[in-house]
Coordinates of C-alpha atoms and ligand atoms in Angstrom, one line a residue:
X49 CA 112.0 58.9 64.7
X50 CA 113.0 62.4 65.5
X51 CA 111.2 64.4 67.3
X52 CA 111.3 67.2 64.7
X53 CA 111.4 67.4 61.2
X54 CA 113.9 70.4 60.0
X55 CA 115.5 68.9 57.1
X56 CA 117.5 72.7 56.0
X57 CA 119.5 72.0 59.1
X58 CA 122.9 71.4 58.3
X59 CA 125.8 70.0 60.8
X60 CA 128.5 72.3 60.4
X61 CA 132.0 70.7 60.3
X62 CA 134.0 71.0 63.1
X63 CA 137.0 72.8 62.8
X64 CA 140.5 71.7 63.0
X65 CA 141.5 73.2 66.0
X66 CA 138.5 71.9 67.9
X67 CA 139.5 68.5 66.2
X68 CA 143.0 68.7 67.7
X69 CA 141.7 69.4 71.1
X70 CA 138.9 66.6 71.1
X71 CA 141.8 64.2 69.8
X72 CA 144.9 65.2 71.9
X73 CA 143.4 62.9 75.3
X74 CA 144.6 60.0 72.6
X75 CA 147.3 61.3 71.4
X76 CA 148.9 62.6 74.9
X77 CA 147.8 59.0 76.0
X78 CA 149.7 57.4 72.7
X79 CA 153.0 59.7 73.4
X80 CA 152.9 58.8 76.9
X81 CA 152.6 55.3 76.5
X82 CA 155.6 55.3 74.7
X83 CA 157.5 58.0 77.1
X84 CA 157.5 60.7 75.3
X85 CA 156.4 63.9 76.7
X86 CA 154.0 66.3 74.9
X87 CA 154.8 69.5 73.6
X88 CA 152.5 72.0 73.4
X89 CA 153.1 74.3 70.1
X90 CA 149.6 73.7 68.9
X91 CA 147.2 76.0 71.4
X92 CA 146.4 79.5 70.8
X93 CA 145.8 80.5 74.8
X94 CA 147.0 83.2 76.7
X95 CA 150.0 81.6 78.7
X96 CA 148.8 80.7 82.7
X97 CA 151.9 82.6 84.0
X98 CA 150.4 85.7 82.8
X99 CA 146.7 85.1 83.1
X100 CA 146.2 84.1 86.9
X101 CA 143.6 86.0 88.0
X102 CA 144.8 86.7 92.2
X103 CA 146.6 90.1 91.6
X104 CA 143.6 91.3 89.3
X105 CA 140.7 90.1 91.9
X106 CA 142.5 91.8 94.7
X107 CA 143.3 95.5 92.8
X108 CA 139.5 95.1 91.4
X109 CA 138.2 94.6 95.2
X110 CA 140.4 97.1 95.9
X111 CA 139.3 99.5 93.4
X112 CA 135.6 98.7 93.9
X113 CA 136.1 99.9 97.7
X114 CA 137.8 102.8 96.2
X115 CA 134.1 103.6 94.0
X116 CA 132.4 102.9 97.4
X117 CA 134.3 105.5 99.7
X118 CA 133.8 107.9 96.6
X119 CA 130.2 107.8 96.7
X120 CA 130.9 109.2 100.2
X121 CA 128.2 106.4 101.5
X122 CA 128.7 106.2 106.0
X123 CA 125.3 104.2 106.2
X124 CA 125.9 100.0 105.8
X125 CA 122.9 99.2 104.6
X126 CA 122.9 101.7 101.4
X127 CA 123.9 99.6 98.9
X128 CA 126.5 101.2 96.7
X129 CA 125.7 102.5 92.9
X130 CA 128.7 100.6 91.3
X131 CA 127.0 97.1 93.1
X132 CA 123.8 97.9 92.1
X133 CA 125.0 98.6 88.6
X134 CA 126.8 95.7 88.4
X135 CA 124.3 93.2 89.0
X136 CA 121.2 95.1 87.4
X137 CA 119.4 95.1 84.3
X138 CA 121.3 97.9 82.2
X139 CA 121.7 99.4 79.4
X140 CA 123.1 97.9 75.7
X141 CA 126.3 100.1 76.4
X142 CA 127.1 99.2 79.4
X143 CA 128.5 101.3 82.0
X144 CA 129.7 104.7 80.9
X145 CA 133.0 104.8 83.3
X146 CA 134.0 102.1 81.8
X147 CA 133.4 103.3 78.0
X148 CA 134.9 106.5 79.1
X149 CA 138.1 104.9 80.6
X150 CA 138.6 102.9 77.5
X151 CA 138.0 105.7 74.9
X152 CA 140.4 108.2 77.1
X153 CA 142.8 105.1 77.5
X154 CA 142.9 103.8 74.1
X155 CA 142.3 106.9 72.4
X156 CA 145.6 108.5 73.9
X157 CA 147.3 105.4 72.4
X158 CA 145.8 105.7 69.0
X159 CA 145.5 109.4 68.4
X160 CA 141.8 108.9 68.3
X161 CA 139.0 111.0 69.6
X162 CA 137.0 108.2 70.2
X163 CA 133.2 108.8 70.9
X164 CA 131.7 106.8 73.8
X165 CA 128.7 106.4 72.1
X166 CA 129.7 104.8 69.0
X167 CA 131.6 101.9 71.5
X168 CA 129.8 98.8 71.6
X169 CA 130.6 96.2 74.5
X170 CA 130.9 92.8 73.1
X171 CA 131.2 89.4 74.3
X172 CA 134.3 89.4 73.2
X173 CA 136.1 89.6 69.6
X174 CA 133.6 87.0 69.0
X175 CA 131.1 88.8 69.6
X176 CA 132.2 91.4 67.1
X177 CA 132.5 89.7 64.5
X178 CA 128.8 88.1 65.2
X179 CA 127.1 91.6 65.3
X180 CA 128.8 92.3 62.0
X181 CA 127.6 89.3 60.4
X182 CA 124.2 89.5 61.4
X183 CA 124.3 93.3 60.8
X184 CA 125.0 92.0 57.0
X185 CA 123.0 89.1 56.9
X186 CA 119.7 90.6 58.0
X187 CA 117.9 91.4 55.1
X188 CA 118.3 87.8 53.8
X189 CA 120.0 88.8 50.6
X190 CA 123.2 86.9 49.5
X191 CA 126.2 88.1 51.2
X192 CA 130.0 88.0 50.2
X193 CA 132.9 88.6 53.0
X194 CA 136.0 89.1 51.7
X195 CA 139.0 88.2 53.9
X196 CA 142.2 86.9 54.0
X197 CA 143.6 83.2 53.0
X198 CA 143.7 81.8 55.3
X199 CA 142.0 83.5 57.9
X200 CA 140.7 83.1 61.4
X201 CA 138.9 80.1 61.9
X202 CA 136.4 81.7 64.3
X203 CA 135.4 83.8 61.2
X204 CA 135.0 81.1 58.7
X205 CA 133.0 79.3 61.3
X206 CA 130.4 82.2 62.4
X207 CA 130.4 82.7 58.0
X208 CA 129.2 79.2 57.9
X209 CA 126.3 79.4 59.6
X210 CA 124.5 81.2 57.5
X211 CA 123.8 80.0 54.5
X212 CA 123.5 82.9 52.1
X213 CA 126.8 84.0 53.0
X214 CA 130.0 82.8 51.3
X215 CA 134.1 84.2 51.0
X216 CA 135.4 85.3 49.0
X217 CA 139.4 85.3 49.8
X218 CA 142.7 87.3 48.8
X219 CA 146.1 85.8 49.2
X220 CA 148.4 87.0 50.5
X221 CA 152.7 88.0 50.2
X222 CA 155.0 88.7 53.2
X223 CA 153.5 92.4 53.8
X224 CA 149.7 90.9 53.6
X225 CA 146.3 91.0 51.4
X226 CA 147.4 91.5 47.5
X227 CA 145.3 94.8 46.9
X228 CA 144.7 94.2 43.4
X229 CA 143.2 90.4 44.2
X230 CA 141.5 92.3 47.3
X231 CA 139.8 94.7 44.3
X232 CA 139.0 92.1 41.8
X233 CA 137.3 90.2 44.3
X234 CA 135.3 92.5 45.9
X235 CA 134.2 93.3 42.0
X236 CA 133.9 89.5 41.1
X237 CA 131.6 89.0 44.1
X238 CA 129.0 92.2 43.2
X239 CA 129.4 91.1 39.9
X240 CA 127.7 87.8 41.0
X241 CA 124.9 89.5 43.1
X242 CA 126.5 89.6 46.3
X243 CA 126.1 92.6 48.7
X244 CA 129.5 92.7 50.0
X245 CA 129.7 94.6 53.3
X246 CA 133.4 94.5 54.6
X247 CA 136.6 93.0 54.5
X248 CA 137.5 90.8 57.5
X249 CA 141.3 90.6 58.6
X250 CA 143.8 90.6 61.4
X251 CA 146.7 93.0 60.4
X252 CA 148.5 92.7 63.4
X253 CA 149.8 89.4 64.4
X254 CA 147.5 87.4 61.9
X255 CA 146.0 83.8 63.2
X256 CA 146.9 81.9 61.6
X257 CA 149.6 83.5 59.3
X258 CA 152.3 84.4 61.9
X259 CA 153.1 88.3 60.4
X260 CA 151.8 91.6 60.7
X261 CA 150.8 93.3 57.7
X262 CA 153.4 96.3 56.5
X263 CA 151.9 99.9 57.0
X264 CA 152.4 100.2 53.3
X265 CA 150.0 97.3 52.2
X266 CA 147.6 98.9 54.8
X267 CA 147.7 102.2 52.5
X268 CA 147.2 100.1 49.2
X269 CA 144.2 97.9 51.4
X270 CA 142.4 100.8 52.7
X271 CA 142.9 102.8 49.7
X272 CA 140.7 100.2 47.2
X273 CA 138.4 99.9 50.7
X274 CA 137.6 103.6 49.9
X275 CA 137.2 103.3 46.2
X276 CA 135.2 100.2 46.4
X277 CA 133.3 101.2 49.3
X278 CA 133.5 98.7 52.1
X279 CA 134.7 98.2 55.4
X280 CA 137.0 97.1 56.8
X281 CA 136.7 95.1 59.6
X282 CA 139.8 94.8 62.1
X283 CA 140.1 92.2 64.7
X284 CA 142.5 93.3 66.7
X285 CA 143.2 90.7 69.9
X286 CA 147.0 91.4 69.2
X287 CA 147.7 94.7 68.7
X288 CA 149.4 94.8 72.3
X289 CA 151.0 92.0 72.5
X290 CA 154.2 93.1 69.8
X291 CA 157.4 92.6 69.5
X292 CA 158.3 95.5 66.8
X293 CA 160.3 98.4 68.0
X294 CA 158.0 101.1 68.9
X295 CA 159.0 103.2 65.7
X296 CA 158.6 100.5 63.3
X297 CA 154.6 99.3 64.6
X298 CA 152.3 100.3 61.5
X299 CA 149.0 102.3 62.8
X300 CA 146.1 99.9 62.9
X301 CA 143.1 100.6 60.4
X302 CA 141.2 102.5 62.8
X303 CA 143.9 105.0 63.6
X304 CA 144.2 105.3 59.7
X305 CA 140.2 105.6 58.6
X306 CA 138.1 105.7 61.5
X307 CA 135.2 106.2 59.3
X308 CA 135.9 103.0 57.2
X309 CA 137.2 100.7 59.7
X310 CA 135.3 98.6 62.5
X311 CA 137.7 98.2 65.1
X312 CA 136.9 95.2 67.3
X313 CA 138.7 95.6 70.6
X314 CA 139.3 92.6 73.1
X315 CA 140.2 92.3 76.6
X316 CA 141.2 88.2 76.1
X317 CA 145.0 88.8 75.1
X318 CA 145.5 92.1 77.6
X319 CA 143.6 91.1 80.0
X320 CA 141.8 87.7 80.8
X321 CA 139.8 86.1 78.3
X322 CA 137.2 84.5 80.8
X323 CA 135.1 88.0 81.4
X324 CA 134.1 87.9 78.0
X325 CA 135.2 91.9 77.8
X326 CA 135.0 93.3 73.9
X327 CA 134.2 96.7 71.9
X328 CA 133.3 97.6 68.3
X329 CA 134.0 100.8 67.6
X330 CA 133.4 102.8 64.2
X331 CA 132.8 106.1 63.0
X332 CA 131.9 104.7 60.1
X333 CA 128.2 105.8 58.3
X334 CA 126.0 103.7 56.3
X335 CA 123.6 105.2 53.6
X336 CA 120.8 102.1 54.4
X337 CA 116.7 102.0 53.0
X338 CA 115.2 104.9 51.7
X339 CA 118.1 106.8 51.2
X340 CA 119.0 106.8 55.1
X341 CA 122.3 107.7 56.2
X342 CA 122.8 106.4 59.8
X343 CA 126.1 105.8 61.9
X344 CA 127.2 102.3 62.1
X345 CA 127.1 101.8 65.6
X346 CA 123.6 102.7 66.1
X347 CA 122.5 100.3 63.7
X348 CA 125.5 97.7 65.8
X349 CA 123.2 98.8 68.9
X350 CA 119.8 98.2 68.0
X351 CA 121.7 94.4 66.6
X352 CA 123.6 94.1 70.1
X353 CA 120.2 95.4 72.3
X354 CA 118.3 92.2 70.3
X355 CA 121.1 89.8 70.2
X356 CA 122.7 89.9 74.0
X357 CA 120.5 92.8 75.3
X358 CA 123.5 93.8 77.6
X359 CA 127.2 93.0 78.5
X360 CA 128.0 91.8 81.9
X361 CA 128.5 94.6 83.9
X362 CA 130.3 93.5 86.0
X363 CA 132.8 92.3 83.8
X364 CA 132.8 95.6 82.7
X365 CA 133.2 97.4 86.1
X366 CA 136.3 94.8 86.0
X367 CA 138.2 95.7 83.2
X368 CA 137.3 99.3 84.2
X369 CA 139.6 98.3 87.1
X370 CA 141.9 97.5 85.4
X371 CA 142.6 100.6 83.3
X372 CA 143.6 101.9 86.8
X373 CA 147.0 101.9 89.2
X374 CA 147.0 100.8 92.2
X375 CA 146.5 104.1 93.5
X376 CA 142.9 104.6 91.1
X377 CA 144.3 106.7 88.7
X378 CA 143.5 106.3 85.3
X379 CA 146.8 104.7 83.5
X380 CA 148.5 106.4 80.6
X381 CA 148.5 103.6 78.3
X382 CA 147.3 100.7 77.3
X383 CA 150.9 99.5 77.0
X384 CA 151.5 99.5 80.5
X385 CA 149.3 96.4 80.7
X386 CA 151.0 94.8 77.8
X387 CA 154.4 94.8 79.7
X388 CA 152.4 92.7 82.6
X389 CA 152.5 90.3 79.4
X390 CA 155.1 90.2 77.1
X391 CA 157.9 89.4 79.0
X392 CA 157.1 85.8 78.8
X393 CA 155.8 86.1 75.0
X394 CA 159.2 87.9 74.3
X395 CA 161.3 85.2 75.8
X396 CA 159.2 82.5 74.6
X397 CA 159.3 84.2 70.7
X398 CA 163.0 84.5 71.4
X399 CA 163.7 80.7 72.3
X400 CA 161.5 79.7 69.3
X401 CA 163.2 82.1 66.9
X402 CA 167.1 80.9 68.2
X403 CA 166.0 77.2 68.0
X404 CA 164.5 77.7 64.6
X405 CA 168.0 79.4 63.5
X406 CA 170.3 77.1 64.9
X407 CA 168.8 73.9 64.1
X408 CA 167.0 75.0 60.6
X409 CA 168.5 77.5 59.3
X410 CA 171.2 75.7 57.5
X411 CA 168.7 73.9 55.4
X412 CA 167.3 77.0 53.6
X413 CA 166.2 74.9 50.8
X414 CA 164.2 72.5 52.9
X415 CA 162.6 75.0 55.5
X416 CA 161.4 78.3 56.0
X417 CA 158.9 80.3 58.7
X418 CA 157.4 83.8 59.8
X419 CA 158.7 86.4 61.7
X420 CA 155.9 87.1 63.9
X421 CA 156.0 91.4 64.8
X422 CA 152.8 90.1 67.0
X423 CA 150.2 87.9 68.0
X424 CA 151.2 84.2 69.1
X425 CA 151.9 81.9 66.0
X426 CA 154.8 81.6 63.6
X427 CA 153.8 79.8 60.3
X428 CA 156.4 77.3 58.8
X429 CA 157.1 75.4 55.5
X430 CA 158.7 73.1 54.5
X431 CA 159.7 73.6 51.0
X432 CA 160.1 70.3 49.5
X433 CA 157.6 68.2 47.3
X434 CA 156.0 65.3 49.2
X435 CA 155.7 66.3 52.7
X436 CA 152.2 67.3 53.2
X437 CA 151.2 68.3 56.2
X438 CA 147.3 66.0 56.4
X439 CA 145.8 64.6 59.7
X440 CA 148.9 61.8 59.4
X441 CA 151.7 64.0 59.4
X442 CA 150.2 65.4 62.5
X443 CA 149.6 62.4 64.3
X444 CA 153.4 61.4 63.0
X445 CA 154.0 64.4 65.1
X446 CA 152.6 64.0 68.4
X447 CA 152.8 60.0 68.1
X448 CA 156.8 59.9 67.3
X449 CA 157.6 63.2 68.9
X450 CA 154.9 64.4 71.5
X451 CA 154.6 67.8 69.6
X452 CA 151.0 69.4 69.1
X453 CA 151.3 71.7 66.2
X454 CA 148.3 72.5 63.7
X455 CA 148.1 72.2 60.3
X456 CA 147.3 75.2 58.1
X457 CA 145.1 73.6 55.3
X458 CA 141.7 73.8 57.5
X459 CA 142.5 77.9 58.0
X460 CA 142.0 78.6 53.8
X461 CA 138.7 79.1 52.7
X462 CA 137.3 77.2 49.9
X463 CA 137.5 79.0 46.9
X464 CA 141.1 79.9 48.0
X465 CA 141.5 75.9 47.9
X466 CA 139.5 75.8 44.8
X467 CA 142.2 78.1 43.0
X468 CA 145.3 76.0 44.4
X469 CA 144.2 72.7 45.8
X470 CA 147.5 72.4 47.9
X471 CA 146.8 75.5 50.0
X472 CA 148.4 75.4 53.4
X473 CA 149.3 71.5 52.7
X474 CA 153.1 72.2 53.3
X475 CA 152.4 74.5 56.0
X476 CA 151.8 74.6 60.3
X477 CA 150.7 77.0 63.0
X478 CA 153.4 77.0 65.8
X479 CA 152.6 78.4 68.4
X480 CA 154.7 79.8 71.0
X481 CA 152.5 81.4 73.8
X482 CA 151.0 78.2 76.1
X483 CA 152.9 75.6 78.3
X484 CA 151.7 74.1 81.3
X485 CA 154.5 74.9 83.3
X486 CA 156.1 78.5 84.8
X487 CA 159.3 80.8 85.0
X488 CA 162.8 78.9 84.1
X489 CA 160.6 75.3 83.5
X490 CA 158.2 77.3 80.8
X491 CA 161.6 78.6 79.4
X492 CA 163.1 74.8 79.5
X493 CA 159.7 73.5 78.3
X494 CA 159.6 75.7 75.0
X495 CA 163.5 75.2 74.2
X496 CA 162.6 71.2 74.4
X497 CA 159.2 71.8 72.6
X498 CA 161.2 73.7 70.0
X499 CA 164.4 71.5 69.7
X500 CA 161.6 68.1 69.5
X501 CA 160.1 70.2 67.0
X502 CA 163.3 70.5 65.0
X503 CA 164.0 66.9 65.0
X504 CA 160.8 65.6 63.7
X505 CA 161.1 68.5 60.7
X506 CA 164.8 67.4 60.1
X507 CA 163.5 64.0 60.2
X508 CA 160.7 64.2 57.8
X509 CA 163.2 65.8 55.4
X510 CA 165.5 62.7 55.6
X511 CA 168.0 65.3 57.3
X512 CA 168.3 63.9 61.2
Ligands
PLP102 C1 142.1 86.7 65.4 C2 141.3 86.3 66.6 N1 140.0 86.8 66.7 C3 139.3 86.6 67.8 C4 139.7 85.7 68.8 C5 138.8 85.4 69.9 O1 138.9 86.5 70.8 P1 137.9 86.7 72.0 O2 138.3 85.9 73.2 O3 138.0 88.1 72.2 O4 136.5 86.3 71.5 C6 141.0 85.2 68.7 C7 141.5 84.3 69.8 O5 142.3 83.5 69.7 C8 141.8 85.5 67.6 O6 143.0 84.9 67.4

């Protein structure tokens, strides 16, 4: 007997990725009982060499001391502003150094004039993409999303729980969402009696697809956005961490159409994902009941005030930290950070890429995979009839060859596996950003995760 009746509950599936993790203690304990070590291609984490939080603890004490002798305080026993800010009761926004940082900062790289009051902290991209759901799912009328297939599983998830809300999905080519699919499906969707408030993607180093979408399809996307009339909403945790020649990065959708793009920002990839540090930012307007036209963000505000009341400040205060040097100035650009990170992305992308060519390449027929410009994951194929890559293939995987990879299928929404059945069943996420190890035994690490990798592939095809 329960002890309450809510039959309209439903248990949400859980997602593949949470499935791999709950099931790798058996499989690493299956690999290892038969020797083999495991591989890690399969996790989506920011790499520990880059993400140990000592040097950042000490510049932020150090900064913090630096706030304190600014506020010029001689007397002890006065607490300090920034302390008492940081562990108060404050406002939604959170602290406005650190929205005014990150708006000079960000705005310098973006050719933006971003206004501090449209920026919304968030708990995360996560939490981004929550206020914009609930933003859309508020007046309880049936809502349609339209993304990408596949897409980012933390999106289909948060889509999931509510149940007026459904995708509707675009497929994509090698330069990103088709635009005229992207049109006929926003169409087919109203057509049906959705409200359908924006379009959901990640155009710079896609999870799960590996690529970055070209600055041409970004035109041709944000163009039918305009004519239709949504948003578009750009989750953005790899935008730093790239791998294209400066001259050849397309703008992001925000630098494009500020006023039709909802730019989540998040500290996770740049900086560390534990503090939880995110922004939305749009100068986007929305013509709401009774003929109100009212910015975006204040309507993302009065959602955020309700939902999380306030941002940890502290965490904030952090990451305002970070946007300075070691001698408290406020640092040019945002790319500065990035180089703290991307010489271990950049050499573990490199051994990836050069393992992929020499040990694949001269079966074109059997295998092919994505150039990642950015992000973490490279997505490959294998091109012949009858290799599916199901739950077996992936236990095959780590159980024969101790390599965690993920299977695509899980990342396509439904109707896109409603108009081809087989979507993402000859495809995996490899990912090329976590190991457990550091320096030359991460580099040793990925070259054997990569060359096990290789095998198994060959091996599958008949080809070892
Ligand atoms: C596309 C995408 N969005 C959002 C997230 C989650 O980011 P956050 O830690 O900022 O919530 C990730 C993390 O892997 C991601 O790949």
């Amino acid at each position: 007997m329960a002890n309450l009746d809510a039959p309209d509950l439903v248990l949400q599936p859980v997602s593949v990725t949470r499935k791999m993790s709950a099931s790798l203690p058996r499989l690493r304990d299956l690999a290892q009982s038969k020797g083999l070590k495991i591989h890690h291609l399969g996790a989506g984490y920011p790499h520990p060499e880059v993400t140990d939080p000592r040097g950042f603890l000490e510049h932020q004490a150090a900064y913090f001391a630096h706030l304190e002798n600014q506020e010029g305080l001689n007397d002890p026993t006065v607490l300090p502003e920034y302390l008492r800010e940081s562990f108060s009761y404050t406002d939604t926004l959170g602290p406005v150094t650190t929205r005014q940082t990150f708006a000079n900062v960000y705005g310098r790289d973006w050719g933006v004039n971003i206004d501090i009051d449209k920026l919304i902290p968030t708990v995360g991209a996560t939490g981004g993409i929550n206020l914009m759901c609930s933003l859309a799912e508020r007046p309880g009328k049936p809502v349609a999303y339209i993304t990408d297939a596949p897409t980012y599983a933390g999106f289909t998830a948060r889509v999931s729980l509510c149940q007026h809300a459904t995708i509707f999905s675009v497929d994509m080519d090698s330069e990103g969402a088709l635009p005229e699919q992207f049109r006929a499906q926003i169409r087919a969707a109203r057509q049906q009696g959705y409200f359908v408030p924006f379009y959901y993607t990640v155009p710079d180093g896609h999870n799960p697809a590996g690529f970055s979408f070209s600055q041409r399809r970004r035109e041709a996307l944000l163009e039918v956005a305009q004519e239709e009339g949504i948003l578009i909403v750009e989750d953005a945790p790899y935008l730093y961490i790239n791998f294209a020649d400066p001259a050849d990065r397309p703008l992001p959708f925000f630098a494009m159409a500020p006023e039709q793009t909802v730019h989540l920002f998040t500290g996770s990839k740049i900086g560390f994902p534990g503090p939880r540090v995110g922004f939305l930012y749009s100068q986007a307007e929305l013509a709401i009941a009774d003929g109100e036209v009212v910015p975006l963000a204040e309507m993302a505000l009065t959602e955020a005030s309700s939902d999380m009341l306030f941002q940890n400040p502290s965490a904030l205060r952090g990451f305002e930290a970070l946007l300075h040097d070691a001698d408290f100035n406020e640092i040019t650009s945002m790319w500065v950070l990035a180089e703290n990170k991307l010489g271990v992305y950049r050499e573990n992308r490199k051994i990836l890429l050069r393992v992929f060519d020499e040990m694949l390449a001269p079966h074109p027929d059997h295998f092919s995979w994505t150039i990642p410009e950015a992000g973490f994951f490279s997505v490959f194929t294998f091109l012949q009839q009858g290799i599916t890559t199901d739950d077996q293939l992936i236990e095959q995987l780590v159980a024969e060859h101790g390599v965690v990879a993920i299977p695509m299928y899980d990342f396509y929404p439904q109707d896109a596996k409603q108009r081809n059945p087989q979507a993402g069943l000859d495809q995996l996420r490899i990912s090329f950003c976590f190991s457990e190890s550091t320096g030359d035994a991460r580099r040793r690490d990925m070259q054997e995760a990569v060359r096990a990798f290789c095998t198994a592939a060959l091996q599958i095809n008949g080809l070892a």
